[in-house]
Coordinates of C-alpha atoms and ligand atoms in Angstrom, one line a residue:
M1 CA 139.3 69.3 128.3
S2 CA 138.0 71.4 125.6
E3 CA 139.8 74.4 124.5
K4 CA 139.0 77.7 126.2
V5 CA 136.8 80.0 124.0
I6 CA 138.5 83.2 123.0
G7 CA 136.3 85.7 121.3
R8 CA 137.0 89.1 120.1
F9 CA 136.0 92.7 119.8
A10 CA 137.5 94.1 116.6
P11 CA 136.4 97.6 116.2
S12 CA 137.6 99.9 113.4
P13 CA 138.1 103.3 115.1
T14 CA 136.5 105.2 112.2
G15 CA 133.5 106.7 114.1
R16 CA 131.5 106.2 117.2
M17 CA 130.1 102.7 117.7
H18 CA 126.4 102.1 116.5
A19 CA 123.8 99.7 117.6
G20 CA 125.0 96.9 115.1
N21 CA 128.5 97.1 116.4
I22 CA 127.3 96.9 120.1
Y23 CA 125.0 93.9 119.1
A24 CA 128.1 92.1 117.5
A25 CA 130.2 92.8 120.7
L26 CA 127.4 91.7 123.0
V27 CA 126.9 88.3 121.3
A28 CA 130.7 87.7 121.0
W29 CA 130.9 88.4 124.8
L30 CA 127.9 86.3 125.8
I31 CA 129.2 83.3 123.7
A32 CA 132.7 83.5 125.3
K33 CA 131.5 84.2 128.9
S34 CA 128.8 81.6 128.8
Q35 CA 131.4 79.0 128.3
G36 CA 134.1 80.4 130.7
G37 CA 135.9 82.1 127.8
E38 CA 137.8 85.3 127.3
I39 CA 137.6 88.3 125.0
V40 CA 140.5 89.9 123.1
L41 CA 140.1 93.6 122.1
R42 CA 141.8 94.4 118.8
I43 CA 141.7 97.9 117.4
E44 CA 141.5 97.4 113.7
D45 CA 143.3 100.6 112.7
L46 CA 144.8 99.3 109.3
D47 CA 143.3 102.2 107.5
R48 CA 145.6 104.8 108.8
E49 CA 143.7 107.6 107.1
R50 CA 140.2 106.8 108.4
S51 CA 141.3 105.7 111.8
K52 CA 141.3 108.6 114.4
P53 CA 142.9 108.7 117.9
E54 CA 139.7 110.1 119.4
F55 CA 137.7 107.1 118.3
I56 CA 140.4 104.6 119.7
D57 CA 139.8 106.1 123.0
A58 CA 136.1 106.5 122.6
V59 CA 135.5 102.8 121.6
Q60 CA 137.2 101.6 124.7
R61 CA 135.3 103.9 127.0
D62 CA 132.1 102.8 125.2
F63 CA 132.8 99.1 125.7
E64 CA 133.5 99.8 129.5
M65 CA 130.5 101.8 130.0
L66 CA 128.2 99.1 128.3
G67 CA 129.7 96.4 130.5
L68 CA 131.4 94.7 127.6
T69 CA 134.6 93.8 129.3
W70 CA 137.9 92.4 127.7
D71 CA 140.5 90.1 129.0
H72 CA 143.4 90.8 126.6
G73 CA 144.6 93.8 124.7
P74 CA 143.9 96.3 123.4
F75 CA 146.1 95.0 120.5
F76 CA 146.7 97.5 117.6
Q77 CA 147.0 96.6 113.8
H78 CA 149.4 99.5 113.3
D79 CA 152.0 97.4 115.5
R80 CA 151.6 94.4 113.5
D81 CA 153.3 95.1 110.1
E82 CA 156.2 92.7 110.5
A83 CA 153.8 89.8 111.2
Y84 CA 151.5 90.7 108.1
A85 CA 154.8 91.0 106.0
A86 CA 155.9 87.6 107.0
A87 CA 152.7 86.0 106.0
F88 CA 152.5 88.1 102.8
N89 CA 156.2 87.1 101.9
S90 CA 155.6 83.5 102.4
L91 CA 152.7 83.6 99.9
V92 CA 154.8 85.6 97.4
E93 CA 157.7 83.1 97.6
R94 CA 155.1 80.4 96.7
G95 CA 154.2 82.3 93.5
L96 CA 150.7 82.8 94.8
V97 CA 150.6 86.7 94.4
Y98 CA 150.6 88.9 91.5
P99 CA 150.5 92.8 91.0
C100 CA 147.4 94.2 90.0
Y101 CA 147.4 97.7 88.4
C102 CA 143.5 98.1 87.9
T103 CA 142.1 101.3 89.0
R104 CA 138.8 101.5 90.9
A105 CA 137.1 102.2 87.5
D106 CA 138.8 99.4 85.8
L107 CA 137.7 97.0 88.5
H108 CA 134.0 98.1 88.1
A109 CA 134.2 97.7 84.4
A110 CA 135.9 94.3 84.5
S111 CA 134.2 92.7 87.4
A112 CA 131.1 90.8 87.6
P113 CA 128.8 91.8 90.2
H114 CA 127.9 88.9 92.4
R115 CA 126.1 88.2 95.7
G116 CA 124.9 91.6 96.1
E117 CA 127.7 94.0 96.8
K118 CA 130.7 91.8 96.0
L119 CA 132.4 92.3 92.8
V120 CA 134.2 89.3 91.5
Y121 CA 137.7 90.1 90.1
L122 CA 138.1 88.4 86.7
G123 CA 141.7 88.2 86.9
T124 CA 142.6 90.9 84.4
C125 CA 146.2 91.5 85.7
R126 CA 146.9 87.7 86.4
S127 CA 148.1 87.0 82.9
L128 CA 149.9 90.2 82.0
S129 CA 152.9 89.6 79.8
V130 CA 156.4 90.8 80.9
D131 CA 156.1 93.8 78.5
E132 CA 152.6 94.7 79.7
R133 CA 153.6 94.6 83.3
A134 CA 156.7 96.7 82.4
A135 CA 154.4 99.3 80.6
R136 CA 152.2 99.6 83.5
E137 CA 155.2 100.1 86.0
A138 CA 156.6 102.9 83.8
S139 CA 153.3 104.7 84.0
G140 CA 154.1 105.2 87.6
R141 CA 151.1 103.4 88.9
K142 CA 151.5 101.6 92.1
P143 CA 150.1 98.1 92.0
A144 CA 148.1 96.3 94.6
M145 CA 148.9 92.6 95.3
R146 CA 146.3 89.9 94.7
L147 CA 146.2 86.3 95.9
I148 CA 145.5 83.6 93.2
V149 CA 142.5 81.6 94.3
P150 CA 141.7 78.1 92.9
D151 CA 138.5 76.8 91.3
E152 CA 137.4 75.2 94.5
I153 CA 134.7 75.3 97.0
I154 CA 135.2 76.3 100.5
S155 CA 132.5 75.3 102.9
F156 CA 132.0 75.9 106.5
R157 CA 129.2 75.7 109.2
D158 CA 128.4 79.2 110.6
T159 CA 127.2 78.7 114.1
I160 CA 124.4 81.2 113.3
Q161 CA 123.7 81.2 109.5
G162 CA 124.3 77.4 109.0
E163 CA 126.1 76.0 106.1
Y164 CA 127.7 78.4 103.7
S165 CA 130.0 77.9 100.7
Q166 CA 131.5 79.6 98.1
N167 CA 133.6 78.8 95.0
L168 CA 136.5 81.2 95.4
E169 CA 137.1 81.6 91.7
F170 CA 133.7 82.2 90.6
D171 CA 132.1 83.9 93.8
C172 CA 135.0 86.0 94.7
G173 CA 138.2 86.0 92.2
D174 CA 141.8 86.8 93.2
F175 CA 141.5 89.0 96.2
L176 CA 143.6 91.8 97.4
I177 CA 146.2 91.0 100.3
R178 CA 148.0 94.3 99.9
R179 CA 146.7 97.5 98.8
S180 CA 148.5 100.0 96.4
D181 CA 149.3 102.2 99.2
Q182 CA 151.2 99.4 100.5
A183 CA 148.9 98.9 103.5
F184 CA 148.1 95.1 104.1
A185 CA 144.6 94.3 103.2
Y186 CA 141.9 93.4 105.8
Q187 CA 141.5 89.7 104.9
L188 CA 145.2 89.1 105.5
A189 CA 145.5 91.1 108.7
V190 CA 142.4 89.6 110.3
V191 CA 143.6 86.2 109.6
V192 CA 147.2 86.7 110.9
D193 CA 145.8 88.6 114.1
D194 CA 143.1 86.1 115.0
A195 CA 145.6 83.3 115.0
A196 CA 148.3 85.2 116.8
Q197 CA 146.0 86.4 119.4
G198 CA 144.5 83.0 120.0
V199 CA 141.0 83.9 118.7
N200 CA 139.0 80.8 118.1
C201 CA 135.5 82.0 118.0
V202 CA 134.7 85.1 115.6
V203 CA 131.3 86.9 115.8
R204 CA 130.5 89.7 113.5
G205 CA 127.8 91.0 111.2
V206 CA 126.5 89.0 108.4
D207 CA 128.0 91.6 105.9
L208 CA 131.3 89.9 106.5
L209 CA 129.9 86.4 105.8
C210 CA 131.1 86.4 102.2
S211 CA 134.7 87.3 103.3
T212 CA 135.0 84.2 105.3
P213 CA 135.8 81.8 102.7
Q214 CA 138.8 84.0 101.8
Q215 CA 140.0 84.0 105.4
I216 CA 139.6 80.2 105.5
Y217 CA 141.5 79.8 102.3
L218 CA 144.2 82.1 103.8
Q219 CA 144.5 80.2 107.0
D220 CA 144.9 76.9 105.1
L221 CA 147.6 78.4 103.0
L222 CA 149.5 79.8 106.0
G223 CA 148.9 76.8 108.2
L224 CA 146.8 78.6 110.8
P225 CA 143.9 77.1 112.9
R226 CA 140.3 77.9 111.8
P227 CA 138.1 79.6 114.4
T228 CA 134.4 78.9 114.5
Y229 CA 132.3 81.7 112.8
G230 CA 129.0 83.1 113.6
H231 CA 127.5 85.9 111.5
I232 CA 124.7 87.9 113.3
P233 CA 121.9 89.6 111.3
L234 CA 122.3 93.3 110.4
L235 CA 120.3 95.8 112.4
V236 CA 118.5 98.1 110.0
A237 CA 116.8 101.3 110.5
E238 CA 113.7 102.7 108.6
R239 CA 113.0 101.2 105.2
D240 CA 115.8 98.8 105.6
R241 CA 118.6 101.4 105.7
R242 CA 121.7 99.9 106.8
L243 CA 123.2 101.5 110.1
S244 CA 126.6 103.1 109.5
K245 CA 128.9 105.0 111.7
R246 CA 127.7 108.2 109.8
D247 CA 124.1 107.6 110.9
H248 CA 124.0 109.7 114.0
D249 CA 120.6 108.3 114.9
A250 CA 122.2 105.1 115.8
S251 CA 125.5 106.2 117.3
L252 CA 126.1 105.7 120.9
D253 CA 125.6 109.3 122.0
A254 CA 122.3 109.3 120.2
L255 CA 121.4 105.9 121.9
L256 CA 122.2 107.3 125.3
A257 CA 120.1 110.3 124.7
R258 CA 117.2 108.1 123.5
F259 CA 117.4 105.4 126.1
G260 CA 118.9 107.1 129.1
S261 CA 121.3 104.5 130.3
P262 CA 123.9 101.9 129.0
E263 CA 121.7 99.2 130.5
A264 CA 118.6 100.4 128.7
I265 CA 120.6 100.3 125.4
I266 CA 121.7 96.8 126.0
G267 CA 118.3 95.6 127.2
H268 CA 116.8 97.1 124.1
I269 CA 119.1 95.6 121.7
A270 CA 118.8 92.1 123.5
G271 CA 115.0 92.3 123.3
V272 CA 114.9 93.4 119.7
V273 CA 117.3 90.6 118.6
G274 CA 115.7 87.9 120.7
L275 CA 118.6 87.4 123.1
A276 CA 116.2 88.4 126.0
P277 CA 112.5 87.9 126.5
T278 CA 111.9 91.7 127.1
T279 CA 113.6 94.9 126.1
E280 CA 113.9 95.7 129.8
P281 CA 117.3 97.4 130.9
A282 CA 120.0 94.7 131.6
T283 CA 123.6 94.4 131.8
P284 CA 125.6 91.9 129.7
E285 CA 126.2 90.0 132.8
Q286 CA 122.5 89.7 133.6
L287 CA 121.8 88.4 130.1
L288 CA 124.2 85.4 130.6
S289 CA 121.6 83.6 132.7
C290 CA 119.1 83.4 129.8
F291 CA 121.6 83.4 126.9
S292 CA 121.4 80.5 124.5
L293 CA 123.1 80.2 121.1
K294 CA 119.8 78.4 120.0
N295 CA 118.0 81.8 120.3
L296 CA 120.2 83.4 117.7
H297 CA 118.5 82.8 114.3
G298 CA 120.1 83.2 110.9
R299 CA 117.9 86.2 109.6
I300 CA 119.7 88.5 107.5
Q301 CA 118.3 91.7 109.0
I302 CA 116.4 92.8 111.9
A303 CA 114.5 96.2 112.2
W304 CA 115.9 98.4 114.7
T305 CA 113.7 101.2 115.0
Ligands
LIG401 N1 136.9 95.9 112.0 C1 135.6 95.4 111.4 C2 134.5 96.3 111.8 O1 134.6 97.1 112.9 C3 135.4 94.0 111.8 C4 136.1 92.9 111.1 C5 135.9 91.5 111.6 O2 135.1 91.3 112.6 O3 136.5 90.6 111.1 O4 133.5 96.3 111.2

């Protein structure tokens, strides 16, 4: 028998959900439920400053209202430091990690822009001498920690975007696994959590496609299983403006005011992205009958308004 599909909702509680977050959760839910699978809810509150308790409650109420149910959790990243530390320490013990003292300004000055937004770290702090390192320590600057990446191509088949590959050294560079404020970095936390929570089917926005090779590399180093990945197109507003939690026009409250009901929001999103033949109101449950992965195409963005 094949393995049960375990998908996930992984919201960051830094604002109310917007249409793009709902779209990602809807596809994750449909993929899992259409195969008799289950959903994990994980609240990604790694960023303690930006995560707010009111959004933690709101995001759960929003999923419930939309009919996007979950079977396990909520799990919280703020409870998981021990697990992240164990993974981090195992990488340190293998000599794969080094301290990086670069400031944001240094990073911009010494990084090669690549693949749109991503900056490639050129390894400035990888080869610091003992004296150089001591001088930086003495200045009181707290280092972040980077993982050394090899000159190696990581390839995978995305269930929505198709083949994707990246040479970690040239397309990404040594990447952060712990920030200078001691918080573990997203890439490390997400990989440790997906494995611990049994997630074997990841669905998220295409803006995270370029992070996936880093996560696969970490899974390989840590001996963790590799989930399947599907990256959905971004929903964009007028003039290709990206939706963000700051854009009130796309927040759930604004969507409710515009569409009138949760079913109307779900139906509209489903129709616009091609998950349903019309934009008529629908629940996620009702969309199951016409859901097929084949209808999801690998466009990079879809106009929302
Ligand atoms: N927490 C991220 C977000 O809300 C998603 C991360 C992921 O799916 O890996 O955008």
